[in-house]
Amino acid sequence: MTAPISIAPGGALSILSPDETDLLRTLDRIVTGWAEEDGTREIIPPPVYPLHDLEKFDVYRNFPHLQFVGGALDVAGTPPAPVAGVFARDDVELPFLGMPHSTCYGAYLYYENQPVAPDTTLTLVNRCFRNEDKYEGLRRLLSFQMREVVAIGSFEHTQEVLDRFTGRIERFAEALGLGLTKVAATDPFFERDGARALLQRLSPVKYEFQADGLAIASVNTHRNFFGERCRITIEGTGEHAYTSCVAFGLERWLAALSDRFEGDLPRARAAVTAAAS
């Protein structure tokens, strides 16, 4: 993206107000509480990764339009300065860092080259970065927070976690009076002509929960794609682990709840707390 970005309402970036921050923190505590009920532990990932780590997941082939990459400034000579909000290409050394567009990658890299129990579950939250065609304030940002719950191990375990969280999301939204539509979607993780791609066409691997056309949560089945790429195996079997994840776009939940409660965020927060209990 070469045009200057904005933090104005409707811009690419947003500084959350105190009321927005309170509501976001409350939502995140609720989701992590659901995870803790299942005995899930939390990890803290870095906000950026070496390009060679993200490259393992084909993000630069399957999602090139969304990606941001970065490198250090070249200060060998006169320190460069931005002009009209941008640095010249020659001012920046070769990019070597990738900004993730999803949170769950940290879970697979954490367990890389390790055996795991067949019922392993982690939760993590991270900043995600997406180079979108347009931005719409909290509905669609360049940088936003995504909380995920990631299941790793047997295929049965990965599906049980998705089933439990699907029920939790639906009951939570119903208690809030927030109308959600569950929509089948696809992600191009798999080779178009491969066996996994065929399975994806026969049985959807991604479902989005949409509020007024905005996806605010999703449940995703990856089969053993990440297990193979990170060489994660199931203890006692040597088989590559299966994975799935549940994702919550926290700022997108704010947008949906702000619409639902007509901008009254303290009332939305009270309703969220009541719905969770």
mmCIF file of C-alpha atoms in Angstrom:
data_model
loop_
_atom_site.group_PDB
_atom_site.id
_atom_site.type_symbol
_atom_site.label_atom_id
_atom_site.label_comp_id
_atom_site.label_asym_id
_atom_site.label_seq_id
_atom_site.Cartn_x
_atom_site.Cartn_y
_atom_site.Cartn_z
ATOM 1 C CA MET A 1 0.000 0.000 0.000
ATOM 2 C CA THR A 2 1.676 3.241 -1.106
ATOM 3 C CA ALA A 3 -1.000 5.774 -0.140
ATOM 4 C CA PRO A 4 -0.634 7.423 3.302
ATOM 5 C CA ILE A 5 -2.588 5.602 5.985
ATOM 6 C CA SER A 6 -4.957 7.253 8.432
ATOM 7 C CA ILE A 7 -5.989 6.812 12.052
ATOM 8 C CA ALA A 8 -9.112 8.921 11.521
ATOM 9 C CA PRO A 9 -12.524 7.213 11.914
ATOM 10 C CA GLY A 10 -12.828 4.829 8.990
ATOM 11 C CA GLY A 11 -9.065 4.847 8.496
ATOM 12 C CA ALA A 12 -6.615 1.974 8.289
ATOM 13 C CA LEU A 13 -5.544 2.198 11.952
ATOM 14 C CA SER A 14 -7.409 2.968 15.142
ATOM 15 C CA ILE A 15 -6.566 4.139 18.659
ATOM 16 C CA LEU A 16 -9.194 2.557 20.887
ATOM 17 C CA SER A 17 -11.010 4.801 23.334
ATOM 18 C CA PRO A 18 -11.212 3.866 27.044
ATOM 19 C CA ASP A 19 -14.737 2.472 26.554
ATOM 20 C CA GLU A 20 -13.624 0.499 23.489
ATOM 21 C CA THR A 21 -10.600 -0.791 25.377
ATOM 22 C CA ASP A 22 -12.728 -1.893 28.345
ATOM 23 C CA LEU A 23 -15.114 -3.761 26.074
ATOM 24 C CA LEU A 24 -12.312 -5.406 24.094
ATOM 25 C CA ARG A 25 -10.580 -6.564 27.291
ATOM 26 C CA THR A 26 -13.860 -7.949 28.613
ATOM 27 C CA LEU A 27 -14.491 -9.872 25.393
ATOM 28 C CA ASP A 28 -10.964 -11.278 25.427
ATOM 29 C CA ARG A 29 -11.301 -12.399 29.064
ATOM 30 C CA ILE A 30 -14.513 -14.209 28.201
ATOM 31 C CA VAL A 31 -12.939 -16.128 25.324
ATOM 32 C CA THR A 32 -9.847 -17.011 27.357
ATOM 33 C CA GLY A 33 -12.187 -18.099 30.137
ATOM 34 C CA TRP A 34 -13.865 -20.529 27.744
ATOM 35 C CA ALA A 35 -10.439 -21.872 26.836
ATOM 36 C CA GLU A 36 -9.435 -22.228 30.491
ATOM 37 C CA GLU A 37 -12.572 -24.271 31.144
ATOM 38 C CA ASP A 38 -11.036 -26.853 28.790
ATOM 39 C CA GLY A 39 -7.680 -26.742 30.593
ATOM 40 C CA THR A 40 -6.063 -24.651 27.843
ATOM 41 C CA ARG A 41 -2.757 -22.876 28.539
ATOM 42 C CA GLU A 42 -1.715 -19.581 26.943
ATOM 43 C CA ILE A 43 1.439 -18.617 25.055
ATOM 44 C CA ILE A 44 2.635 -15.156 23.982
ATOM 45 C CA PRO A 45 3.887 -14.982 20.371
ATOM 46 C CA PRO A 46 6.051 -12.237 18.840
ATOM 47 C CA PRO A 47 4.279 -9.653 16.672
ATOM 48 C CA VAL A 48 6.532 -10.460 13.669
ATOM 49 C CA TYR A 49 8.338 -13.561 12.375
ATOM 50 C CA PRO A 50 11.334 -14.331 10.176
ATOM 51 C CA LEU A 51 10.156 -14.613 6.586
ATOM 52 C CA HIS A 52 11.430 -18.194 6.351
ATOM 53 C CA ASP A 53 9.025 -19.228 9.144
ATOM 54 C CA LEU A 54 5.908 -17.791 7.519
ATOM 55 C CA GLU A 55 7.094 -19.065 4.140
ATOM 56 C CA LYS A 56 6.616 -22.628 5.460
ATOM 57 C CA PHE A 57 2.869 -21.987 5.428
ATOM 58 C CA ASP A 58 2.715 -20.770 1.802
ATOM 59 C CA VAL A 59 1.393 -17.381 2.899
ATOM 60 C CA TYR A 60 3.365 -15.582 0.174
ATOM 61 C CA ARG A 61 1.894 -17.866 -2.482
ATOM 62 C CA ASN A 62 -1.649 -18.249 -1.179
ATOM 63 C CA PHE A 63 -2.226 -14.821 0.406
ATOM 64 C CA PRO A 64 0.288 -12.452 -1.270
ATOM 65 C CA HIS A 65 -2.234 -9.606 -1.496
ATOM 66 C CA LEU A 66 -2.560 -9.439 2.312
ATOM 67 C CA GLN A 67 1.101 -9.460 3.296
ATOM 68 C CA PHE A 68 3.365 -6.820 4.818
ATOM 69 C CA VAL A 69 7.117 -7.374 5.143
ATOM 70 C CA GLY A 70 9.836 -5.248 6.731
ATOM 71 C CA GLY A 71 13.555 -4.626 6.977
ATOM 72 C CA ALA A 72 15.912 -2.234 8.691
ATOM 73 C CA LEU A 73 16.753 1.235 7.403
ATOM 74 C CA ASP A 74 20.001 1.495 5.490
ATOM 75 C CA VAL A 75 22.083 3.873 7.624
ATOM 76 C CA ALA A 76 25.462 3.194 5.997
ATOM 77 C CA GLY A 77 25.552 6.746 4.665
ATOM 78 C CA THR A 78 23.391 9.733 5.458
ATOM 79 C CA PRO A 79 20.436 8.568 7.567
ATOM 80 C CA PRO A 80 17.394 8.461 5.274
ATOM 81 C CA ALA A 81 14.247 10.445 5.963
ATOM 82 C CA PRO A 82 10.700 9.762 4.825
ATOM 83 C CA VAL A 83 9.245 11.962 2.114
ATOM 84 C CA ALA A 84 5.478 12.466 2.074
ATOM 85 C CA GLY A 85 5.145 9.695 4.657
ATOM 86 C CA VAL A 86 7.175 7.009 2.841
ATOM 87 C CA PHE A 87 10.787 5.864 2.574
ATOM 88 C CA ALA A 88 12.340 5.276 -0.832
ATOM 89 C CA ARG A 89 13.038 1.652 -1.758
ATOM 90 C CA ASP A 90 16.805 2.224 -1.584
ATOM 91 C CA ASP A 91 16.467 3.525 1.977
ATOM 92 C CA VAL A 92 15.405 0.108 3.284
ATOM 93 C CA GLU A 93 17.577 -2.981 3.491
ATOM 94 C CA LEU A 94 16.286 -6.311 2.203
ATOM 95 C CA PRO A 95 13.090 -7.255 4.075
ATOM 96 C CA PHE A 96 13.577 -10.235 6.366
ATOM 97 C CA LEU A 97 10.582 -9.973 8.704
ATOM 98 C CA GLY A 98 6.994 -10.918 7.978
ATOM 99 C CA MET A 99 3.934 -9.451 9.679
ATOM 100 C CA PRO A 100 1.425 -12.289 10.231
ATOM 101 C CA HIS A 101 -2.095 -11.962 8.919
ATOM 102 C CA SER A 102 -3.378 -14.607 11.374
ATOM 103 C CA THR A 103 -2.523 -15.413 14.989
ATOM 104 C CA CYS A 104 -2.427 -19.216 14.969
ATOM 105 C CA TYR A 105 0.960 -19.506 13.222
ATOM 106 C CA GLY A 106 2.677 -18.949 16.568
ATOM 107 C CA ALA A 107 1.150 -22.135 17.983
ATOM 108 C CA TYR A 108 2.548 -24.326 15.207
ATOM 109 C CA LEU A 109 5.989 -22.719 15.383
ATOM 110 C CA TYR A 110 6.002 -23.179 19.161
ATOM 111 C CA TYR A 111 5.565 -26.953 18.747
ATOM 112 C CA GLU A 112 7.800 -27.267 15.687
ATOM 113 C CA ASN A 113 9.785 -30.543 15.606
ATOM 114 C CA GLN A 114 8.054 -31.793 18.771
ATOM 115 C CA PRO A 115 5.662 -34.616 19.674
ATOM 116 C CA VAL A 116 2.426 -33.493 21.341
ATOM 117 C CA ALA A 117 -0.323 -35.182 23.309
ATOM 118 C CA PRO A 118 -3.319 -36.084 21.117
ATOM 119 C CA ASP A 119 -5.495 -33.572 23.008
ATOM 120 C CA THR A 120 -3.209 -30.504 23.012
ATOM 121 C CA THR A 121 -4.845 -27.064 23.066
ATOM 122 C CA LEU A 122 -3.315 -23.581 23.237
ATOM 123 C CA THR A 123 -4.669 -20.056 23.201
ATOM 124 C CA LEU A 124 -2.858 -16.924 22.057
ATOM 125 C CA VAL A 125 -3.611 -13.391 20.932
ATOM 126 C CA ASN A 126 -1.557 -11.323 18.514
ATOM 127 C CA ARG A 127 -1.492 -8.300 16.279
ATOM 128 C CA CYS A 128 -2.449 -9.248 12.724
ATOM 129 C CA PHE A 129 -1.669 -7.175 9.639
ATOM 130 C CA ARG A 130 -3.607 -7.186 6.372
ATOM 131 C CA ASN A 131 -3.122 -5.160 3.214
ATOM 132 C CA GLU A 132 -6.774 -4.740 2.301
ATOM 133 C CA ASP A 133 -8.295 -3.067 -0.764
ATOM 134 C CA LYS A 134 -10.126 -0.704 1.599
ATOM 135 C CA TYR A 135 -10.414 -0.063 5.314
ATOM 136 C CA GLU A 136 -13.579 0.563 7.304
ATOM 137 C CA GLY A 137 -12.547 1.574 10.802
ATOM 138 C CA LEU A 138 -13.072 -1.181 13.375
ATOM 139 C CA ARG A 139 -14.801 -3.354 10.785
ATOM 140 C CA ARG A 140 -11.650 -3.731 8.683
ATOM 141 C CA LEU A 141 -8.251 -2.520 9.876
ATOM 142 C CA LEU A 142 -4.660 -2.755 8.690
ATOM 143 C CA SER A 143 -3.618 -3.895 12.185
ATOM 144 C CA PHE A 144 -6.011 -5.582 14.595
ATOM 145 C CA GLN A 145 -6.052 -8.105 17.430
ATOM 146 C CA MET A 146 -7.082 -11.706 16.912
ATOM 147 C CA ARG A 147 -7.598 -14.140 19.785
ATOM 148 C CA GLU A 148 -7.341 -17.784 18.778
ATOM 149 C CA VAL A 149 -7.810 -21.163 20.396
ATOM 150 C CA VAL A 150 -5.733 -23.801 18.611
ATOM 151 C CA ALA A 151 -6.244 -27.564 18.859
ATOM 152 C CA ILE A 152 -3.344 -29.866 17.942
ATOM 153 C CA GLY A 153 -3.284 -33.663 18.013
ATOM 154 C CA SER A 154 -5.795 -36.211 16.820
ATOM 155 C CA PHE A 155 -8.371 -35.339 14.186
ATOM 156 C CA GLU A 156 -11.146 -36.202 16.648
ATOM 157 C CA HIS A 157 -9.745 -33.747 19.189
ATOM 158 C CA THR A 158 -9.537 -30.924 16.651
ATOM 159 C CA GLN A 159 -13.187 -31.406 15.724
ATOM 160 C CA GLU A 160 -14.378 -31.665 19.332
ATOM 161 C CA VAL A 161 -12.798 -28.285 20.115
ATOM 162 C CA LEU A 162 -14.511 -26.696 17.101
ATOM 163 C CA ASP A 163 -17.851 -28.184 18.109
ATOM 164 C CA ARG A 164 -17.588 -26.858 21.678
ATOM 165 C CA PHE A 165 -16.643 -23.367 20.567
ATOM 166 C CA THR A 166 -19.301 -23.284 17.874
ATOM 167 C CA GLY A 167 -21.880 -23.894 20.587
ATOM 168 C CA ARG A 168 -20.345 -21.258 22.855
ATOM 169 C CA ILE A 169 -20.296 -18.632 20.106
ATOM 170 C CA GLU A 170 -23.882 -19.313 19.102
ATOM 171 C CA ARG A 171 -25.205 -19.262 22.691
ATOM 172 C CA PHE A 172 -23.237 -16.111 23.514
ATOM 173 C CA ALA A 173 -24.516 -14.258 20.441
ATOM 174 C CA GLU A 174 -28.096 -15.377 21.124
ATOM 175 C CA ALA A 175 -27.880 -14.065 24.694
ATOM 176 C CA LEU A 176 -26.658 -10.722 23.323
ATOM 177 C CA GLY A 177 -29.386 -10.525 20.720
ATOM 178 C CA LEU A 178 -26.636 -10.416 18.124
ATOM 179 C CA GLY A 179 -27.828 -12.113 14.967
ATOM 180 C CA LEU A 180 -25.077 -14.290 13.513
ATOM 181 C CA THR A 181 -25.082 -16.200 10.246
ATOM 182 C CA LYS A 182 -22.827 -19.251 9.942
ATOM 183 C CA VAL A 183 -21.371 -19.240 6.428
ATOM 184 C CA ALA A 184 -19.134 -21.845 4.778
ATOM 185 C CA ALA A 185 -15.949 -20.303 3.393
ATOM 186 C CA THR A 186 -12.630 -21.459 1.959
ATOM 187 C CA ASP A 187 -8.993 -20.667 2.613
ATOM 188 C CA PRO A 188 -6.376 -21.532 -0.045
ATOM 189 C CA PHE A 189 -4.058 -23.409 2.325
ATOM 190 C CA PHE A 190 -4.105 -26.468 0.098
ATOM 191 C CA GLU A 191 -2.879 -27.133 -3.437
ATOM 192 C CA ARG A 192 -5.818 -26.674 -5.800
ATOM 193 C CA ASP A 193 -5.381 -30.105 -7.348
ATOM 194 C CA GLY A 194 -4.276 -31.894 -4.174
ATOM 195 C CA ALA A 195 -6.143 -34.381 -2.021
ATOM 196 C CA ARG A 196 -6.741 -31.799 0.718
ATOM 197 C CA ALA A 197 -8.234 -29.354 -1.790
ATOM 198 C CA LEU A 198 -10.624 -32.058 -2.954
ATOM 199 C CA LEU A 199 -11.654 -32.751 0.639
ATOM 200 C CA GLN A 200 -12.166 -29.021 1.169
ATOM 201 C CA ARG A 201 -14.560 -28.902 -1.780
ATOM 202 C CA LEU A 202 -16.444 -31.953 -0.522
ATOM 203 C CA SER A 203 -16.524 -30.849 3.126
ATOM 204 C CA PRO A 204 -15.945 -27.174 4.030
ATOM 205 C CA VAL A 205 -12.971 -26.598 6.332
ATOM 206 C CA LYS A 206 -13.838 -23.035 7.352
ATOM 207 C CA TYR A 207 -17.019 -21.511 8.729
ATOM 208 C CA GLU A 208 -17.414 -17.817 9.452
ATOM 209 C CA PHE A 209 -19.844 -16.291 11.934
ATOM 210 C CA GLN A 210 -21.057 -13.093 10.302
ATOM 211 C CA ALA A 211 -22.882 -10.152 11.869
ATOM 212 C CA ASP A 212 -24.484 -7.994 9.189
ATOM 213 C CA GLY A 213 -22.107 -9.451 6.600
ATOM 214 C CA LEU A 214 -18.990 -8.931 8.766
ATOM 215 C CA ALA A 215 -17.039 -12.035 9.811
ATOM 216 C CA ILE A 216 -16.315 -11.620 13.545
ATOM 217 C CA ALA A 217 -15.329 -15.228 14.341
ATOM 218 C CA SER A 218 -14.473 -18.417 12.473
ATOM 219 C CA VAL A 219 -13.813 -22.112 13.038
ATOM 220 C CA ASN A 220 -11.150 -23.684 10.843
ATOM 221 C CA THR A 221 -9.990 -27.217 10.074
ATOM 222 C CA HIS A 222 -6.466 -27.560 8.645
ATOM 223 C CA ARG A 223 -6.241 -31.368 8.700
ATOM 224 C CA ASN A 224 -2.508 -32.210 9.004
ATOM 225 C CA PHE A 225 -1.174 -29.343 6.845
ATOM 226 C CA PHE A 226 0.560 -27.486 9.702
ATOM 227 C CA GLY A 227 1.582 -30.723 11.382
ATOM 228 C CA GLU A 228 3.497 -31.688 8.250
ATOM 229 C CA ARG A 229 5.006 -28.232 7.630
ATOM 230 C CA CYS A 230 6.266 -27.930 11.238
ATOM 231 C CA ARG A 231 6.933 -31.654 11.705
ATOM 232 C CA ILE A 232 4.654 -31.858 14.742
ATOM 233 C CA THR A 233 3.847 -35.471 15.599
ATOM 234 C CA ILE A 234 1.363 -37.192 17.893
ATOM 235 C CA GLU A 235 2.979 -38.853 20.901
ATOM 236 C CA GLY A 236 3.259 -42.608 20.607
ATOM 237 C CA THR A 237 2.237 -42.766 16.943
ATOM 238 C CA GLY A 238 4.789 -40.696 14.981
ATOM 239 C CA GLU A 239 1.921 -39.471 12.773
ATOM 240 C CA HIS A 240 1.744 -35.817 11.810
ATOM 241 C CA ALA A 241 -0.612 -33.929 14.085
ATOM 242 C CA TYR A 242 -3.930 -32.526 12.922
ATOM 243 C CA THR A 243 -4.846 -28.942 13.787
ATOM 244 C CA SER A 244 -7.852 -26.677 13.966
ATOM 245 C CA CYS A 245 -8.419 -23.182 15.313
ATOM 246 C CA VAL A 246 -11.169 -20.849 16.492
ATOM 247 C CA ALA A 247 -10.535 -17.187 15.698
ATOM 248 C CA PHE A 248 -12.083 -14.034 17.158
ATOM 249 C CA GLY A 249 -11.420 -10.668 15.515
ATOM 250 C CA LEU A 250 -11.667 -8.519 18.648
ATOM 251 C CA GLU A 251 -12.054 -5.108 16.981
ATOM 252 C CA ARG A 252 -14.655 -6.604 14.668
ATOM 253 C CA TRP A 253 -16.631 -7.748 17.706
ATOM 254 C CA LEU A 254 -16.444 -4.148 18.944
ATOM 255 C CA ALA A 255 -17.885 -2.916 15.650
ATOM 256 C CA ALA A 256 -20.718 -5.445 15.723
ATOM 257 C CA LEU A 257 -21.573 -4.717 19.368
ATOM 258 C CA SER A 258 -21.427 -0.969 18.809
ATOM 259 C CA ASP A 259 -24.023 -1.375 16.054
ATOM 260 C CA ARG A 260 -26.133 -3.697 18.216
ATOM 261 C CA PHE A 261 -26.171 -1.260 21.170
ATOM 262 C CA GLU A 262 -26.305 1.936 19.090
ATOM 263 C CA GLY A 263 -22.873 3.130 20.171
ATOM 264 C CA ASP A 264 -23.533 2.751 23.909
ATOM 265 C CA LEU A 265 -20.374 0.781 24.767
ATOM 266 C CA PRO A 266 -20.842 0.705 28.568
ATOM 267 C CA ARG A 267 -24.270 -0.861 27.986
ATOM 268 C CA ALA A 268 -22.719 -3.284 25.506
ATOM 269 C CA ARG A 269 -20.079 -4.257 28.070
ATOM 270 C CA ALA A 270 -22.726 -4.881 30.742
ATOM 271 C CA ALA A 271 -24.676 -7.028 28.287
ATOM 272 C CA VAL A 272 -21.533 -8.968 27.343
ATOM 273 C CA THR A 273 -20.756 -9.670 31.005
ATOM 274 C CA ALA A 274 -24.325 -10.817 31.629
ATOM 275 C CA ALA A 275 -24.384 -12.995 28.527
ATOM 276 C CA ALA A 276 -21.159 -14.704 29.539
ATOM 277 C CA SER A 277 -22.519 -15.577 32.968
#
